[in-house]
mmCIF file of C-alpha atoms in Angstrom:
data_model
loop_
_atom_site.group_PDB
_atom_site.id
_atom_site.type_symbol
_atom_site.label_atom_id
_atom_site.label_comp_id
_atom_site.label_asym_id
_atom_site.label_seq_id
_atom_site.Cartn_x
_atom_site.Cartn_y
_atom_site.Cartn_z
ATOM 1 C CA MET Z 1 0.000 0.000 0.000
ATOM 2 C CA ASN Z 2 1.380 3.407 -0.948
ATOM 3 C CA ALA Z 3 1.756 5.283 2.338
ATOM 4 C CA ARG Z 4 2.400 8.681 0.757
ATOM 5 C CA PRO Z 5 -1.215 9.812 0.541
ATOM 6 C CA LEU Z 6 -1.645 8.718 4.148
ATOM 7 C CA THR Z 7 1.326 10.744 5.380
ATOM 8 C CA VAL Z 8 -0.116 13.772 3.631
ATOM 9 C CA LEU Z 9 -3.646 13.181 4.796
ATOM 10 C CA ALA Z 10 -2.884 12.144 8.336
ATOM 11 C CA PRO Z 11 -1.840 15.596 9.631
ATOM 12 C CA LEU Z 12 -4.852 17.173 7.964
ATOM 13 C CA LEU Z 13 -7.127 14.632 9.529
ATOM 14 C CA LEU Z 14 -5.457 15.229 12.874
ATOM 15 C CA ALA Z 15 -6.091 18.954 12.590
ATOM 16 C CA LEU Z 16 -9.688 18.484 11.515
ATOM 17 C CA ALA Z 17 -10.283 16.003 14.272
ATOM 18 C CA SER Z 18 -8.850 18.266 16.952
ATOM 19 C CA CYS Z 19 -12.256 18.955 18.365
ATOM 20 C CA ARG Z 20 -12.963 15.355 19.272
ATOM 21 C CA ALA Z 21 -11.137 12.854 21.437
ATOM 22 C CA PRO Z 22 -7.838 12.020 19.789
ATOM 23 C CA VAL Z 23 -7.714 8.332 20.726
ATOM 24 C CA SER Z 24 -10.016 5.453 21.540
ATOM 25 C CA PRO Z 25 -9.016 4.595 25.107
ATOM 26 C CA PRO Z 26 -8.605 1.023 26.341
ATOM 27 C CA ALA Z 27 -11.820 -0.753 27.276
ATOM 28 C CA GLY Z 28 -13.053 0.287 30.694
ATOM 29 C CA TRP Z 29 -11.102 3.546 30.773
ATOM 30 C CA ILE Z 30 -12.931 6.839 30.876
ATOM 31 C CA GLU Z 31 -12.076 10.328 29.731
ATOM 32 C CA LEU Z 32 -11.567 12.944 32.476
ATOM 33 C CA SER Z 33 -13.789 15.960 31.943
ATOM 34 C CA VAL Z 34 -11.053 18.191 33.387
ATOM 35 C CA PRO Z 35 -7.627 16.834 32.491
ATOM 36 C CA ALA Z 36 -4.698 17.664 34.736
ATOM 37 C CA PHE Z 37 -2.279 20.284 33.469
ATOM 38 C CA PRO Z 38 -0.549 20.072 30.937
ATOM 39 C CA TYR Z 39 -2.703 17.498 29.161
ATOM 40 C CA GLU Z 40 -5.397 18.287 26.639
ATOM 41 C CA TYR Z 41 -7.064 14.946 27.118
ATOM 42 C CA GLN Z 42 -6.626 12.481 29.882
ATOM 43 C CA TYR Z 43 -8.032 9.003 30.442
ATOM 44 C CA VAL Z 44 -8.092 6.931 33.594
ATOM 45 C CA SER Z 45 -8.810 3.333 34.496
ATOM 46 C CA ALA Z 46 -10.619 2.159 37.603
ATOM 47 C CA ASP Z 47 -7.194 1.096 38.958
ATOM 48 C CA ASP Z 48 -5.840 4.633 38.434
ATOM 49 C CA SER Z 49 -3.681 3.950 35.411
ATOM 50 C CA ARG Z 50 -3.541 7.081 33.274
ATOM 51 C CA LEU Z 51 -3.211 8.016 29.626
ATOM 52 C CA GLY Z 52 -2.531 11.625 28.684
ATOM 53 C CA TYR Z 53 -2.489 13.372 25.322
ATOM 54 C CA ARG Z 54 -1.107 16.731 24.308
ATOM 55 C CA VAL Z 55 0.455 18.474 21.355
ATOM 56 C CA VAL Z 56 3.786 20.253 21.817
ATOM 57 C CA PRO Z 57 5.875 22.344 19.421
ATOM 58 C CA ASN Z 58 8.469 20.549 17.354
ATOM 59 C CA ASP Z 59 11.079 23.284 17.624
ATOM 60 C CA GLY Z 60 13.709 22.917 14.975
ATOM 61 C CA GLU Z 61 11.719 20.095 13.355
ATOM 62 C CA GLY Z 62 13.602 17.415 15.202
ATOM 63 C CA ASP Z 63 13.291 13.957 13.690
ATOM 64 C CA LEU Z 64 12.333 10.740 15.430
ATOM 65 C CA GLY Z 65 15.896 10.003 16.472
ATOM 66 C CA PHE Z 66 16.431 13.433 17.989
ATOM 67 C CA TRP Z 67 13.316 13.338 20.153
ATOM 68 C CA CYS Z 68 13.828 9.731 21.076
ATOM 69 C CA ARG Z 69 17.245 10.498 22.461
ATOM 70 C CA SER Z 70 16.058 13.719 24.129
ATOM 71 C CA ILE Z 71 13.225 11.991 25.958
ATOM 72 C CA GLN Z 72 15.491 9.139 26.975
ATOM 73 C CA ASN Z 73 18.113 11.534 28.338
ATOM 74 C CA GLN Z 74 15.569 13.646 30.179
ATOM 75 C CA LEU Z 75 14.047 10.704 31.959
ATOM 76 C CA THR Z 76 17.159 8.611 32.631
ATOM 77 C CA LEU Z 77 19.727 11.314 33.399
ATOM 78 C CA ASN Z 78 17.473 13.733 35.277
ATOM 79 C CA ARG Z 79 14.740 11.541 36.686
ATOM 80 C CA GLY Z 80 16.531 8.238 37.214
ATOM 81 C CA TYR Z 81 14.091 6.238 35.084
ATOM 82 C CA GLU Z 82 15.185 2.903 33.614
ATOM 83 C CA LEU Z 83 14.655 2.529 29.878
ATOM 84 C CA VAL Z 84 13.063 -0.853 29.197
ATOM 85 C CA SER Z 85 12.443 -0.673 25.464
ATOM 86 C CA MET Z 86 12.342 1.643 22.488
ATOM 87 C CA SER Z 87 10.446 0.785 19.317
ATOM 88 C CA ASP Z 88 8.870 2.139 16.176
ATOM 89 C CA VAL Z 89 5.129 2.654 16.193
ATOM 90 C CA GLU Z 90 2.668 3.556 13.473
ATOM 91 C CA THR Z 91 -0.913 4.703 13.939
ATOM 92 C CA GLU Z 92 -3.850 3.248 12.060
ATOM 93 C CA GLY Z 93 -3.865 6.463 10.052
ATOM 94 C CA GLY Z 94 -0.262 5.996 8.973
ATOM 95 C CA MET Z 95 1.571 8.393 11.272
ATOM 96 C CA ALA Z 96 5.063 7.205 12.137
ATOM 97 C CA GLY Z 97 6.354 7.613 15.641
ATOM 98 C CA LYS Z 98 8.414 6.136 18.442
ATOM 99 C CA GLU Z 99 7.509 4.517 21.727
ATOM 100 C CA LEU Z 100 9.705 4.400 24.812
ATOM 101 C CA LEU Z 101 8.893 2.293 27.863
ATOM 102 C CA PHE Z 102 10.401 3.114 31.242
ATOM 103 C CA ARG Z 103 10.303 1.803 34.760
ATOM 104 C CA THR Z 104 10.678 3.909 37.868
ATOM 105 C CA SER Z 105 9.760 3.921 41.492
ATOM 106 C CA ALA Z 106 8.359 6.594 43.755
ATOM 107 C CA LYS Z 107 7.561 6.392 47.442
ATOM 108 C CA GLY Z 108 8.207 2.672 47.448
ATOM 109 C CA VAL Z 109 5.874 1.901 44.523
ATOM 110 C CA ASP Z 110 7.080 0.545 41.153
ATOM 111 C CA TYR Z 111 5.646 2.253 38.094
ATOM 112 C CA VAL Z 112 5.794 1.799 34.353
ATOM 113 C CA TYR Z 113 5.725 4.845 32.135
ATOM 114 C CA LEU Z 114 5.239 4.742 28.383
ATOM 115 C CA VAL Z 115 5.664 7.721 26.118
ATOM 116 C CA ALA Z 116 4.896 7.744 22.407
ATOM 117 C CA PHE Z 117 5.321 10.656 20.063
ATOM 118 C CA PHE Z 118 4.401 11.388 16.463
ATOM 119 C CA PRO Z 119 5.804 14.340 14.502
ATOM 120 C CA PHE Z 120 3.292 16.080 12.243
ATOM 121 C CA THR Z 121 2.621 19.459 10.693
ATOM 122 C CA PRO Z 122 -0.957 20.748 10.834
ATOM 123 C CA PHE Z 123 -2.464 22.352 7.779
ATOM 124 C CA LEU Z 124 -1.081 25.916 7.600
ATOM 125 C CA GLY Z 125 0.622 25.399 10.966
ATOM 126 C CA SER Z 126 4.092 24.883 12.359
ATOM 127 C CA PRO Z 127 5.626 21.479 13.102
ATOM 128 C CA LYS Z 128 4.289 19.698 16.167
ATOM 129 C CA LEU Z 129 4.599 16.502 18.142
ATOM 130 C CA ALA Z 130 1.569 14.540 19.237
ATOM 131 C CA LEU Z 131 2.557 13.168 22.616
ATOM 132 C CA LEU Z 132 0.902 10.276 24.426
ATOM 133 C CA GLU Z 133 1.945 9.213 27.913
ATOM 134 C CA ALA Z 134 0.674 6.243 29.853
ATOM 135 C CA GLY Z 135 1.580 5.412 33.414
ATOM 136 C CA GLY Z 136 0.534 3.425 36.407
ATOM 137 C CA GLU Z 137 1.612 0.924 39.011
ATOM 138 C CA ARG Z 138 3.680 -1.730 37.341
ATOM 139 C CA SER Z 139 1.687 -4.713 38.608
ATOM 140 C CA ILE Z 140 -1.528 -3.125 37.311
ATOM 141 C CA LEU Z 141 -0.520 -1.474 34.051
ATOM 142 C CA GLU Z 142 1.992 -3.963 32.653
ATOM 143 C CA PRO Z 143 -0.734 -6.551 31.894
ATOM 144 C CA GLU Z 144 -2.649 -3.800 30.051
ATOM 145 C CA LEU Z 145 0.179 -2.470 27.914
ATOM 146 C CA ASP Z 146 -1.124 -4.157 24.755
ATOM 147 C CA ALA Z 147 -4.470 -2.388 25.193
ATOM 148 C CA VAL Z 148 -2.670 0.910 25.818
ATOM 149 C CA ARG Z 149 -0.594 0.431 22.686
ATOM 150 C CA ALA Z 150 -3.760 -0.237 20.700
ATOM 151 C CA ALA Z 151 -5.174 3.014 22.044
ATOM 152 C CA ILE Z 152 -2.022 4.846 20.963
ATOM 153 C CA ARG Z 153 -2.286 3.352 17.493
ATOM 154 C CA SER Z 154 -5.867 4.662 17.281
ATOM 155 C CA LEU Z 155 -4.527 8.233 17.374
ATOM 156 C CA ARG Z 156 -6.391 10.356 14.870
ATOM 157 C CA MET X 1 -53.565 48.680 64.219
ATOM 158 C CA ALA X 2 -53.489 52.202 62.817
ATOM 159 C CA ARG X 3 -50.147 53.794 62.135
ATOM 160 C CA ASP X 4 -49.199 56.815 64.222
ATOM 161 C CA GLN X 5 -48.797 59.507 61.601
ATOM 162 C CA ASP X 6 -46.739 61.674 63.914
ATOM 163 C CA ALA X 7 -44.154 59.007 64.694
ATOM 164 C CA PRO X 8 -40.538 60.201 64.344
ATOM 165 C CA LYS X 9 -38.583 59.268 61.176
ATOM 166 C CA SER X 10 -35.149 57.737 61.052
ATOM 167 C CA ASP X 11 -33.038 57.604 57.863
ATOM 168 C CA GLY X 12 -36.136 57.787 55.723
ATOM 169 C CA VAL X 13 -37.816 54.849 57.473
ATOM 170 C CA ILE X 14 -40.999 55.730 59.259
ATOM 171 C CA MET X 15 -41.121 54.536 62.845
ATOM 172 C CA SER X 16 -44.400 52.831 63.483
ATOM 173 C CA ARG X 17 -46.172 51.349 66.406
ATOM 174 C CA LEU X 18 -46.225 47.667 67.153
ATOM 175 C CA GLY X 19 -48.378 45.814 64.640
ATOM 176 C CA ASP X 20 -46.787 47.558 61.676
ATOM 177 C CA VAL X 21 -43.666 45.319 61.462
ATOM 178 C CA ASP X 22 -44.644 44.306 57.920
ATOM 179 C CA ASP X 23 -44.786 47.960 56.899
ATOM 180 C CA LEU X 24 -41.416 48.504 58.559
ATOM 181 C CA THR X 25 -39.970 45.546 56.638
ATOM 182 C CA VAL X 26 -41.292 46.973 53.350
ATOM 183 C CA ALA X 27 -39.859 50.361 54.232
ATOM 184 C CA VAL X 28 -36.452 48.804 54.961
ATOM 185 C CA ASP X 29 -36.551 46.846 51.699
ATOM 186 C CA ASP X 30 -37.157 50.155 49.932
ATOM 187 C CA SER X 31 -34.225 51.600 51.833
ATOM 188 C CA LEU X 32 -32.041 48.641 50.748
ATOM 189 C CA ASN X 33 -33.079 49.029 47.129
ATOM 190 C CA LYS X 34 -32.464 52.772 47.327
ATOM 191 C CA ALA X 35 -29.009 52.222 48.801
ATOM 192 C CA GLN X 36 -28.182 49.588 46.156
ATOM 193 C CA GLY X 37 -29.421 51.873 43.415
ATOM 194 C CA GLU X 38 -27.237 54.665 44.710
ATOM 195 C CA ALA X 39 -24.256 52.318 44.803
ATOM 196 C CA ASP X 40 -24.949 51.233 41.222
ATOM 197 C CA ASP X 41 -25.177 54.866 40.151
ATOM 198 C CA ALA X 42 -21.914 55.611 41.889
ATOM 199 C CA ASP X 43 -20.313 52.704 40.047
ATOM 200 C CA LEU X 44 -21.664 53.883 36.685
ATOM 201 C CA GLN X 45 -20.711 57.487 37.179
ATOM 202 C CA GLY X 46 -17.399 56.658 38.787
ATOM 203 C CA SER X 47 -18.271 58.847 41.756
ATOM 204 C CA ARG X 48 -18.721 58.091 45.432
ATOM 205 C CA GLN X 49 -22.095 59.830 45.871
ATOM 206 C CA GLY X 50 -24.489 57.932 48.113
ATOM 207 C CA ALA X 51 -22.101 54.992 48.688
ATOM 208 C CA ASP X 52 -19.186 54.466 51.055
ATOM 209 C CA LEU X 53 -16.464 52.770 48.930
ATOM 210 C CA PRO X 54 -13.346 51.352 50.634
ATOM 211 C CA ALA X 55 -10.317 53.663 50.506
ATOM 212 C CA LYS X 56 -8.532 51.242 48.153
ATOM 213 C CA ARG X 57 -9.382 48.258 46.056
ATOM 214 C CA MET X 58 -9.440 44.867 47.775
ATOM 215 C CA VAL X 59 -7.671 42.150 45.858
ATOM 216 C CA VAL X 60 -7.126 38.521 46.795
ATOM 217 C CA TYR X 61 -3.776 37.274 45.525
ATOM 218 C CA SER X 62 -2.898 33.643 45.028
ATOM 219 C CA ALA X 63 -0.138 31.744 43.272
ATOM 220 C CA SER X 64 0.843 28.178 42.561
ATOM 221 C CA TYR X 65 4.293 26.750 41.941
ATOM 222 C CA ARG X 66 5.664 23.383 40.934
ATOM 223 C CA LEU X 67 9.322 23.143 41.933
ATOM 224 C CA ARG X 68 11.798 20.493 41.034
ATOM 225 C CA VAL X 69 13.895 19.746 44.093
ATOM 226 C CA THR X 70 16.403 17.158 45.161
ATOM 227 C CA ALA X 71 14.581 16.325 48.389
ATOM 228 C CA ALA X 72 10.993 17.255 49.163
ATOM 229 C CA ASP X 73 11.382 17.301 52.939
ATOM 230 C CA GLU X 74 14.373 19.605 52.787
ATOM 231 C CA ALA X 75 12.558 21.919 50.372
ATOM 232 C CA ALA X 76 9.517 21.934 52.634
ATOM 233 C CA ALA X 77 11.650 22.934 55.601
ATOM 234 C CA ARG X 78 13.222 25.774 53.628
ATOM 235 C CA THR X 79 9.796 26.930 52.495
ATOM 236 C CA ARG X 80 8.424 26.874 56.033
ATOM 237 C CA SER X 81 11.389 28.871 57.252
ATOM 238 C CA LEU X 82 11.101 31.595 54.642
ATOM 239 C CA VAL X 83 7.330 31.871 55.041
ATOM 240 C CA GLU X 84 7.637 32.322 58.797
ATOM 241 C CA GLU X 85 10.378 34.865 58.290
ATOM 242 C CA LEU X 86 7.983 36.891 56.131
ATOM 243 C CA GLY X 87 5.315 36.850 58.817
ATOM 244 C CA GLY X 88 3.251 34.093 57.264
ATOM 245 C CA PHE X 89 2.251 30.589 58.214
ATOM 246 C CA VAL X 90 1.782 27.118 56.765
ATOM 247 C CA GLN X 91 -1.892 26.404 56.210
ATOM 248 C CA GLU X 92 -1.552 22.872 54.804
ATOM 249 C CA GLU X 93 1.288 20.422 54.438
ATOM 250 C CA SER X 94 1.622 16.935 52.966
ATOM 251 C CA THR X 95 4.507 14.834 51.638
ATOM 252 C CA ASP X 96 5.000 16.860 48.475
ATOM 253 C CA ARG X 97 2.724 19.845 48.791
ATOM 254 C CA MET X 98 2.421 22.923 50.991
ATOM 255 C CA VAL X 99 -0.141 25.686 51.065
ATOM 256 C CA VAL X 100 1.170 28.801 52.746
ATOM 257 C CA ARG X 101 -0.238 32.231 53.575
ATOM 258 C CA VAL X 102 1.902 35.354 53.581
ATOM 259 C CA PRO X 103 1.016 38.994 54.256
ATOM 260 C CA VAL X 104 -0.072 40.520 50.970
ATOM 261 C CA ASP X 105 2.665 43.150 51.125
ATOM 262 C CA ARG X 106 5.271 40.346 51.243
ATOM 263 C CA PHE X 107 3.694 38.413 48.352
ATOM 264 C CA GLU X 108 6.194 39.453 45.692
ATOM 265 C CA GLU X 109 9.128 38.790 47.985
ATOM 266 C CA ALA X 110 7.711 35.366 48.871
ATOM 267 C CA ARG X 111 7.397 34.494 45.187
ATOM 268 C CA ARG X 112 10.937 35.583 44.463
ATOM 269 C CA ARG X 113 12.392 33.581 47.341
ATOM 270 C CA LEU X 114 10.306 30.496 46.590
ATOM 271 C CA ALA X 115 11.820 30.389 43.116
ATOM 272 C CA GLU X 116 15.184 29.875 44.820
ATOM 273 C CA VAL X 117 14.009 26.778 46.722
ATOM 274 C CA GLY X 118 13.995 24.681 43.556
ATOM 275 C CA ARG X 119 13.746 24.881 39.799
ATOM 276 C CA VAL X 120 10.419 26.348 38.767
ATOM 277 C CA LEU X 121 8.704 23.910 36.426
ATOM 278 C CA GLN X 122 5.333 25.666 36.380
ATOM 279 C CA HIS X 123 3.835 28.700 38.015
ATOM 280 C CA ALA X 124 0.606 30.674 37.929
ATOM 281 C CA ILE X 125 -0.571 33.868 39.602
ATOM 282 C CA LYS X 126 -4.127 35.030 40.152
ATOM 283 C CA ALA X 127 -5.545 38.343 41.384
ATOM 284 C CA GLN X 128 -9.242 38.457 42.253
ATOM 285 C CA ASP X 129 -10.829 41.861 42.803
ATOM 286 C CA ILE X 130 -13.384 41.610 45.609
ATOM 287 C CA THR X 131 -13.962 45.345 46.063
ATOM 288 C CA GLU X 132 -17.473 45.274 44.641
ATOM 289 C CA GLU X 133 -18.570 42.374 46.808
ATOM 290 C CA TYR X 134 -17.093 43.958 49.923
ATOM 291 C CA THR X 135 -18.734 47.310 49.183
ATOM 292 C CA ASP X 136 -22.059 45.630 48.692
ATOM 293 C CA LEU X 137 -21.695 43.832 52.012
ATOM 294 C CA GLU X 138 -20.857 47.095 53.793
ATOM 295 C CA LEU X 139 -23.960 48.748 52.380
ATOM 296 C CA ARG X 140 -26.163 45.846 53.359
ATOM 297 C CA LEU X 141 -24.666 45.728 56.820
ATOM 298 C CA GLY X 142 -25.391 49.399 57.391
ATOM 299 C CA VAL X 143 -29.004 49.055 56.374
ATOM 300 C CA LYS X 144 -29.488 45.900 58.442
ATOM 301 C CA LYS X 145 -28.017 47.547 61.532
ATOM 302 C CA ARG X 146 -30.311 50.547 61.180
ATOM 303 C CA PHE X 147 -33.285 48.228 60.814
ATOM 304 C CA LEU X 148 -32.181 46.245 63.881
ATOM 305 C CA ALA X 149 -31.929 49.408 65.959
ATOM 306 C CA GLU X 150 -35.474 50.355 64.991
ATOM 307 C CA LEU X 151 -36.774 46.895 65.803
ATOM 308 C CA GLN X 152 -35.094 47.012 69.194
ATOM 309 C CA ALA X 153 -36.679 50.386 69.889
ATOM 310 C CA LEU X 154 -40.072 48.965 68.932
ATOM 311 C CA TYR X 155 -39.509 46.006 71.246
ATOM 312 C CA GLU X 156 -38.533 48.212 74.164
ATOM 313 C CA ARG X 157 -41.704 50.227 73.799
ATOM 314 C CA GLY X 158 -43.605 47.089 74.825
ATOM 315 C CA GLY X 159 -47.160 46.171 73.992
ATOM 316 C CA ASP X 160 -49.261 43.177 73.144
ATOM 317 C CA LEU X 161 -47.499 39.812 73.725
ATOM 318 C CA ALA X 162 -48.227 38.532 70.224
ATOM 319 C CA ASP X 163 -46.738 41.708 68.723
ATOM 320 C CA LEU X 164 -43.695 41.449 70.988
ATOM 321 C CA LEU X 165 -43.078 37.865 69.819
ATOM 322 C CA THR X 166 -43.329 38.967 66.185
ATOM 323 C CA VAL X 167 -40.819 41.752 66.726
ATOM 324 C CA LYS X 168 -38.525 39.411 68.672
ATOM 325 C CA ARG X 169 -38.526 36.936 65.780
ATOM 326 C CA GLU X 170 -37.604 39.729 63.400
ATOM 327 C CA ILE X 171 -34.823 40.867 65.740
ATOM 328 C CA ASP X 172 -33.408 37.326 65.825
ATOM 329 C CA ARG X 173 -33.617 36.977 62.055
ATOM 330 C CA VAL X 174 -31.940 40.296 61.339
ATOM 331 C CA THR X 175 -29.264 39.619 63.976
ATOM 332 C CA GLU X 176 -28.445 36.346 62.247
ATOM 333 C CA GLU X 177 -28.238 38.091 58.891
ATOM 334 C CA ILE X 178 -25.915 40.720 60.345
ATOM 335 C CA GLU X 179 -23.666 38.013 61.784
ATOM 336 C CA ARG X 180 -23.572 36.257 58.412
ATOM 337 C CA ILE X 181 -22.629 39.458 56.627
ATOM 338 C CA GLU X 182 -19.971 40.332 59.186
ATOM 339 C CA GLY X 183 -18.572 36.821 58.985
ATOM 340 C CA ARG X 184 -18.325 37.046 55.210
ATOM 341 C CA MET X 185 -16.651 40.459 55.476
ATOM 342 C CA ARG X 186 -14.105 39.100 57.950
ATOM 343 C CA PHE X 187 -13.416 36.171 55.627
ATOM 344 C CA LEU X 188 -12.879 38.434 52.615
ATOM 345 C CA ALA X 189 -10.726 40.849 54.574
ATOM 346 C CA GLY X 190 -8.642 37.929 55.810
ATOM 347 C CA ARG X 191 -8.158 36.584 52.315
ATOM 348 C CA ALA X 192 -7.173 40.008 51.027
ATOM 349 C CA ALA X 193 -4.746 40.554 53.887
ATOM 350 C CA MET X 194 -2.939 37.246 53.401
ATOM 351 C CA ALA X 195 -1.996 35.908 49.980
ATOM 352 C CA THR X 196 -2.170 32.160 49.365
ATOM 353 C CA ILE X 197 0.619 30.223 47.667
ATOM 354 C CA GLN X 198 0.451 26.527 46.817
ATOM 355 C CA VAL X 199 3.799 24.807 46.319
ATOM 356 C CA ASP X 200 4.174 21.330 44.832
ATOM 357 C CA PHE X 201 7.561 19.665 45.175
ATOM 358 C CA ASP X 202 8.722 17.414 42.386
ATOM 359 C CA ALA X 203 11.598 15.470 43.919
ATOM 360 C CA VAL X 204 14.142 13.844 41.630
ATOM 361 C CA THR X 205 14.519 10.107 42.320
ATOM 362 C CA GLU X 206 17.722 8.986 43.905
ATOM 363 C CA ARG X 207 18.974 6.914 40.981
ATOM 364 C CA THR X 208 21.002 9.029 38.594
ATOM 365 C CA GLU X 209 23.675 8.368 36.045
ATOM 366 C CA PRO X 210 27.205 8.346 37.482
ATOM 367 C CA GLY X 211 28.561 11.885 37.286
ATOM 368 C CA GLY X 212 25.131 13.375 38.012
ATOM 369 C CA ARG X 213 25.011 15.611 34.920
ATOM 370 C CA ASP X 214 21.971 17.833 34.903
ATOM 371 C CA PHE X 215 20.503 17.344 31.446
ATOM 372 C CA ASP X 216 18.496 20.367 30.405
ATOM 373 C CA LEU X 217 17.470 20.899 26.795
ATOM 374 C CA PRO X 218 15.584 24.161 26.195
ATOM 375 C CA PHE X 219 12.215 22.503 25.579
ATOM 376 C CA PRO X 220 9.916 23.113 28.547
ATOM 377 C CA TRP X 221 7.572 20.233 27.719
ATOM 378 C CA LEU X 222 10.412 17.769 28.200
ATOM 379 C CA ARG X 223 10.629 18.735 31.862
ATOM 380 C CA SER X 224 6.968 17.951 32.384
ATOM 381 C CA LEU X 225 7.349 14.339 31.222
ATOM 382 C CA GLY X 226 7.065 11.642 33.827
ATOM 383 C CA ILE X 227 4.802 9.860 36.230
ATOM 384 C CA HIS X 228 4.314 12.753 38.601
ATOM 385 C CA ASN X 229 2.312 15.035 36.305
ATOM 386 C CA LEU X 230 0.445 12.160 34.701
ATOM 387 C CA MET X 231 -0.690 10.661 37.997
ATOM 388 C CA SER X 232 -1.559 13.998 39.542
ATOM 389 C CA GLY X 233 -5.237 14.758 39.313
ATOM 390 C CA ARG X 234 -4.913 18.252 40.497
ATOM 391 C CA ALA X 235 -2.012 20.015 38.904
ATOM 392 C CA GLY X 236 -2.631 23.354 37.323
ATOM 393 C CA ARG X 237 -6.408 23.496 37.258
#
């Protein structure tokens, strides 16, 4: 399948769809009516796992490798997170991105933290990154990571 | 019971004999409306005619900060110390959050010194003008107190038991309203006198790369990545 039309259409669709929820959350998760700052949308499970979405500027139009390394450095060097995996990810609409999975602990509790990002340029706009972050207690969220990844791939 | 046409007047409200409490209430309502109308006119015209405005505006200041620190307990101790030095106090404290109150004239200094406790990740400042509400309360309080004085005078004049009970009920009701208004005024004055600052501490975990280099690309959104913001249901809103 020729992906070129999709890579052209996907940002436009993302811009046009900006007024509705950007992802289909995992089954059983709900959308918070008032997301915590700085998220534009936020979803939560009954076990308090979270998924947050926001769009940030892509200053300098960094590519996937640049932002991958930046996020990794920020979280490992400054925050002491442990990088578990890094992989390519593509949405159902054809947007190419990267996913990084981390582990950390806070106040004696082990957490997993997943961040996925997708560079795009909105119609008549400047370059951006669609950013999705998922986090929760490791024992609770790890079994649900496949469902979270499916939600990330549903990004529109 | 017929009204005594020669009864003395007070502030435009006609004093009446017992049995005319309803008339007195109507007269006071008219007085309230008149006072409110005068205050509205004063507001529209930008003058002080007919209304007693406070000498200066009353503003409630509040701020919120998220600070990245190496140790939350140490940062909390430093915050407590500087707040007390400025004449303030700690209103709330938990593991990684403090809510402090400082005298409003030390607000700017408190903000400047808080920014030295850790790295400021996020901050917000809010100023809420409560002058109009306070003025309105002052006007209402004045009218209520005048009405209460007239009711008390009526009560002291004595008369039929049923009438006395009616007046007494009105006295109790108006007294309660006065206490409510005064309580609200004290609350607003207190909030205006002491600014509120909420401080959230974002402590870096202990595990760091050997060498401890502080990685800091100039992209603010990078700093807000991580579990803390995501799992917080309260930040920033």
